[in-house]
Amino acid sequence: LQFVESGGGLVQAGGSLRLSCAASGLTFRHNAMGWFRQSPGKEREFVTGVSWTGARTYYTDSVKGRFAISRDNAKNTVYLQMNSLKPEDTAVYYCAAEHFGLGAPGGQYNYWGQGTQVTVSS
């Protein structure tokens, strides 16, 4: 089982980034996918998730209207489009999988990527 996250980097406030998480070693279409983030000194927090069917999405309040999650089952990949980035979005971003899950904040995410750093300068 492997997740390869990419797309992180340094961007100015107001800019955009698109994160990708390519999964292998699992039946991707049977898994809800989520994005989490962790800043230094803070606990890891849920950012967004998409159900295994793709029909439902969830977002934490601080990113609603700015971030968008999507999945491409043909490519075994989940994406996080981040627009209007703010310095407080600076964190390591992780993708995670939940078997037959809803992609909700309290889900049972059992598989995790290594993370990709996002830094937003003011």
PDB file of C-alpha atoms in Angstrom:
ATOM      1  CA  LEU A   1       0.000   0.000   0.000  1.00  0.00           C
ATOM      2  CA  GLN A   2       1.438   3.349  -1.030  1.00  0.00           C
ATOM      3  CA  PHE A   3       0.299   6.939  -1.372  1.00  0.00           C
ATOM      4  CA  VAL A   4       2.421   9.367  -3.360  1.00  0.00           C
ATOM      5  CA  GLU A   5       1.528  12.956  -2.552  1.00  0.00           C
ATOM      6  CA  SER A   6       2.714  15.805  -4.714  1.00  0.00           C
ATOM      7  CA  GLY A   7       1.997  19.419  -5.542  1.00  0.00           C
ATOM      8  CA  GLY A   8       3.066  21.080  -2.336  1.00  0.00           C
ATOM      9  CA  GLY A   9       5.385  24.054  -2.254  1.00  0.00           C
ATOM     10  CA  LEU A  10       5.786  27.713  -1.425  1.00  0.00           C
ATOM     11  CA  VAL A  11       3.150  30.174  -2.595  1.00  0.00           C
ATOM     12  CA  GLN A  12       2.212  33.738  -1.771  1.00  0.00           C
ATOM     13  CA  ALA A  13      -0.998  34.532   0.039  1.00  0.00           C
ATOM     14  CA  GLY A  14      -3.881  34.604  -2.405  1.00  0.00           C
ATOM     15  CA  GLY A  15      -2.259  32.043  -4.652  1.00  0.00           C
ATOM     16  CA  SER A  16      -3.274  28.506  -5.565  1.00  0.00           C
ATOM     17  CA  LEU A  17      -1.875  25.010  -5.372  1.00  0.00           C
ATOM     18  CA  ARG A  18      -3.180  21.641  -6.452  1.00  0.00           C
ATOM     19  CA  LEU A  19      -2.212  18.636  -4.398  1.00  0.00           C
ATOM     20  CA  SER A  20      -2.359  15.108  -5.777  1.00  0.00           C
ATOM     21  CA  CYS A  21      -2.343  11.785  -3.985  1.00  0.00           C
ATOM     22  CA  ALA A  22      -1.796   8.727  -6.145  1.00  0.00           C
ATOM     23  CA  ALA A  23      -2.689   5.460  -4.427  1.00  0.00           C
ATOM     24  CA  SER A  24      -1.544   1.937  -5.104  1.00  0.00           C
ATOM     25  CA  GLY A  25      -1.977  -1.368  -3.345  1.00  0.00           C
ATOM     26  CA  LEU A  26      -5.646  -0.923  -2.543  1.00  0.00           C
ATOM     27  CA  THR A  27      -8.947  -0.927  -4.382  1.00  0.00           C
ATOM     28  CA  PHE A  28      -9.096   2.826  -4.687  1.00  0.00           C
ATOM     29  CA  ARG A  29     -12.722   3.040  -5.789  1.00  0.00           C
ATOM     30  CA  HIS A  30     -13.771   1.259  -2.567  1.00  0.00           C
ATOM     31  CA  ASN A  31     -12.195   3.857  -0.349  1.00  0.00           C
ATOM     32  CA  ALA A  32     -13.259   7.267   0.856  1.00  0.00           C
ATOM     33  CA  MET A  33     -10.364   9.688   0.638  1.00  0.00           C
ATOM     34  CA  GLY A  34      -9.558  12.522   2.950  1.00  0.00           C
ATOM     35  CA  TRP A  35      -7.037  15.321   3.246  1.00  0.00           C
ATOM     36  CA  PHE A  36      -5.687  16.309   6.644  1.00  0.00           C
ATOM     37  CA  ARG A  37      -3.088  18.855   7.673  1.00  0.00           C
ATOM     38  CA  GLN A  38      -0.778  19.459  10.586  1.00  0.00           C
ATOM     39  CA  SER A  39       1.048  22.622  11.541  1.00  0.00           C
ATOM     40  CA  PRO A  40       3.966  22.763  13.999  1.00  0.00           C
ATOM     41  CA  GLY A  41       2.711  22.512  17.546  1.00  0.00           C
ATOM     42  CA  LYS A  42      -0.825  21.676  16.492  1.00  0.00           C
ATOM     43  CA  GLU A  43      -2.783  18.472  16.204  1.00  0.00           C
ATOM     44  CA  ARG A  44      -3.533  17.025  12.811  1.00  0.00           C
ATOM     45  CA  GLU A  45      -6.887  18.294  11.565  1.00  0.00           C
ATOM     46  CA  PHE A  46      -9.386  17.180   8.977  1.00  0.00           C
ATOM     47  CA  VAL A  47      -9.520  19.413   5.910  1.00  0.00           C
ATOM     48  CA  THR A  48     -11.820  17.667   3.450  1.00  0.00           C
ATOM     49  CA  GLY A  49     -13.046  14.246   2.395  1.00  0.00           C
ATOM     50  CA  VAL A  50     -14.916  12.539  -0.412  1.00  0.00           C
ATOM     51  CA  SER A  51     -16.983   9.393  -0.012  1.00  0.00           C
ATOM     52  CA  TRP A  52     -16.064   6.149  -1.729  1.00  0.00           C
ATOM     53  CA  THR A  53     -18.948   6.678  -4.159  1.00  0.00           C
ATOM     54  CA  GLY A  54     -17.876  10.241  -4.830  1.00  0.00           C
ATOM     55  CA  ALA A  55     -21.364  11.437  -4.036  1.00  0.00           C
ATOM     56  CA  ARG A  56     -20.574  13.233  -0.781  1.00  0.00           C
ATOM     57  CA  THR A  57     -17.906  15.708   0.240  1.00  0.00           C
ATOM     58  CA  TYR A  58     -17.061  17.342   3.541  1.00  0.00           C
ATOM     59  CA  TYR A  59     -15.024  20.445   4.315  1.00  0.00           C
ATOM     60  CA  THR A  60     -13.845  22.049   7.486  1.00  0.00           C
ATOM     61  CA  ASP A  61     -15.303  25.523   7.859  1.00  0.00           C
ATOM     62  CA  SER A  62     -12.027  27.374   7.383  1.00  0.00           C
ATOM     63  CA  VAL A  63     -11.565  26.095   3.817  1.00  0.00           C
ATOM     64  CA  LYS A  64     -15.129  26.123   2.518  1.00  0.00           C
ATOM     65  CA  GLY A  65     -15.373  28.082  -0.700  1.00  0.00           C
ATOM     66  CA  ARG A  66     -11.597  28.021  -1.193  1.00  0.00           C
ATOM     67  CA  PHE A  67     -10.649  24.329  -1.391  1.00  0.00           C
ATOM     68  CA  ALA A  68     -12.134  21.578  -3.528  1.00  0.00           C
ATOM     69  CA  ILE A  69     -11.574  17.845  -3.342  1.00  0.00           C
ATOM     70  CA  SER A  70     -12.033  15.562  -6.323  1.00  0.00           C
ATOM     71  CA  ARG A  71     -11.194  11.998  -7.232  1.00  0.00           C
ATOM     72  CA  ASP A  72     -10.347  10.160 -10.432  1.00  0.00           C
ATOM     73  CA  ASN A  73     -10.887   6.444  -9.923  1.00  0.00           C
ATOM     74  CA  ALA A  74      -9.366   5.675 -13.308  1.00  0.00           C
ATOM     75  CA  LYS A  75      -6.095   7.174 -12.102  1.00  0.00           C
ATOM     76  CA  ASN A  76      -6.395   6.045  -8.466  1.00  0.00           C
ATOM     77  CA  THR A  77      -5.826   9.652  -7.520  1.00  0.00           C
ATOM     78  CA  VAL A  78      -7.446  12.206  -5.256  1.00  0.00           C
ATOM     79  CA  TYR A  79      -6.853  15.918  -5.704  1.00  0.00           C
ATOM     80  CA  LEU A  80      -7.058  18.976  -3.499  1.00  0.00           C
ATOM     81  CA  GLN A  81      -7.418  22.269  -5.319  1.00  0.00           C
ATOM     82  CA  MET A  82      -6.522  25.085  -2.962  1.00  0.00           C
ATOM     83  CA  ASN A  83      -7.342  28.656  -3.924  1.00  0.00           C
ATOM     84  CA  SER A  84      -7.084  31.975  -2.098  1.00  0.00           C
ATOM     85  CA  LEU A  85      -4.450  30.495   0.159  1.00  0.00           C
ATOM     86  CA  LYS A  86      -3.737  32.126   3.503  1.00  0.00           C
ATOM     87  CA  PRO A  87      -0.681  31.955   5.750  1.00  0.00           C
ATOM     88  CA  GLU A  88      -2.737  29.934   8.228  1.00  0.00           C
ATOM     89  CA  ASP A  89      -3.069  27.202   5.593  1.00  0.00           C
ATOM     90  CA  THR A  90       0.635  26.497   6.022  1.00  0.00           C
ATOM     91  CA  ALA A  91       0.999  22.866   7.091  1.00  0.00           C
ATOM     92  CA  VAL A  92       2.000  19.404   6.043  1.00  0.00           C
ATOM     93  CA  TYR A  93      -0.919  17.952   4.095  1.00  0.00           C
ATOM     94  CA  TYR A  94      -1.687  14.247   4.252  1.00  0.00           C
ATOM     95  CA  CYS A  95      -4.048  12.099   2.255  1.00  0.00           C
ATOM     96  CA  ALA A  96      -5.768   9.164   3.896  1.00  0.00           C
ATOM     97  CA  ALA A  97      -8.120   6.333   2.966  1.00  0.00           C
ATOM     98  CA  GLU A  98     -11.201   4.947   4.679  1.00  0.00           C
ATOM     99  CA  HIS A  99     -12.555   1.656   3.356  1.00  0.00           C
ATOM    100  CA  PHE A 100     -16.130   2.084   2.132  1.00  0.00           C
ATOM    101  CA  GLY A 101     -16.275   5.292   4.113  1.00  0.00           C
ATOM    102  CA  LEU A 102     -18.123   8.569   3.854  1.00  0.00           C
ATOM    103  CA  GLY A 103     -15.025  10.736   3.912  1.00  0.00           C
ATOM    104  CA  ALA A 104     -16.357  12.519   6.977  1.00  0.00           C
ATOM    105  CA  PRO A 105     -14.217  14.154   9.671  1.00  0.00           C
ATOM    106  CA  GLY A 106     -14.664  11.364  12.211  1.00  0.00           C
ATOM    107  CA  GLY A 107     -14.115   8.466   9.846  1.00  0.00           C
ATOM    108  CA  GLN A 108     -11.864   5.473  10.336  1.00  0.00           C
ATOM    109  CA  TYR A 109      -8.933   6.460   8.157  1.00  0.00           C
ATOM    110  CA  ASN A 110      -6.587   3.511   8.315  1.00  0.00           C
ATOM    111  CA  TYR A 111      -4.100   4.298   5.571  1.00  0.00           C
ATOM    112  CA  TRP A 112      -2.008   7.459   5.391  1.00  0.00           C
ATOM    113  CA  GLY A 113       0.421   9.115   3.039  1.00  0.00           C
ATOM    114  CA  GLN A 114       3.751  10.653   4.039  1.00  0.00           C
ATOM    115  CA  GLY A 115       2.604  14.220   3.590  1.00  0.00           C
ATOM    116  CA  THR A 116       3.549  17.180   1.434  1.00  0.00           C
ATOM    117  CA  GLN A 117       4.544  20.592   2.739  1.00  0.00           C
ATOM    118  CA  VAL A 118       2.482  23.647   1.856  1.00  0.00           C
ATOM    119  CA  THR A 119       3.883  27.021   2.862  1.00  0.00           C
ATOM    120  CA  VAL A 120       1.953  30.227   2.290  1.00  0.00           C
ATOM    121  CA  SER A 121       3.888  33.457   2.684  1.00  0.00           C
ATOM    122  CA  SER A 122       2.248  36.722   3.649  1.00  0.00           C
TER     123      SER A 122
END
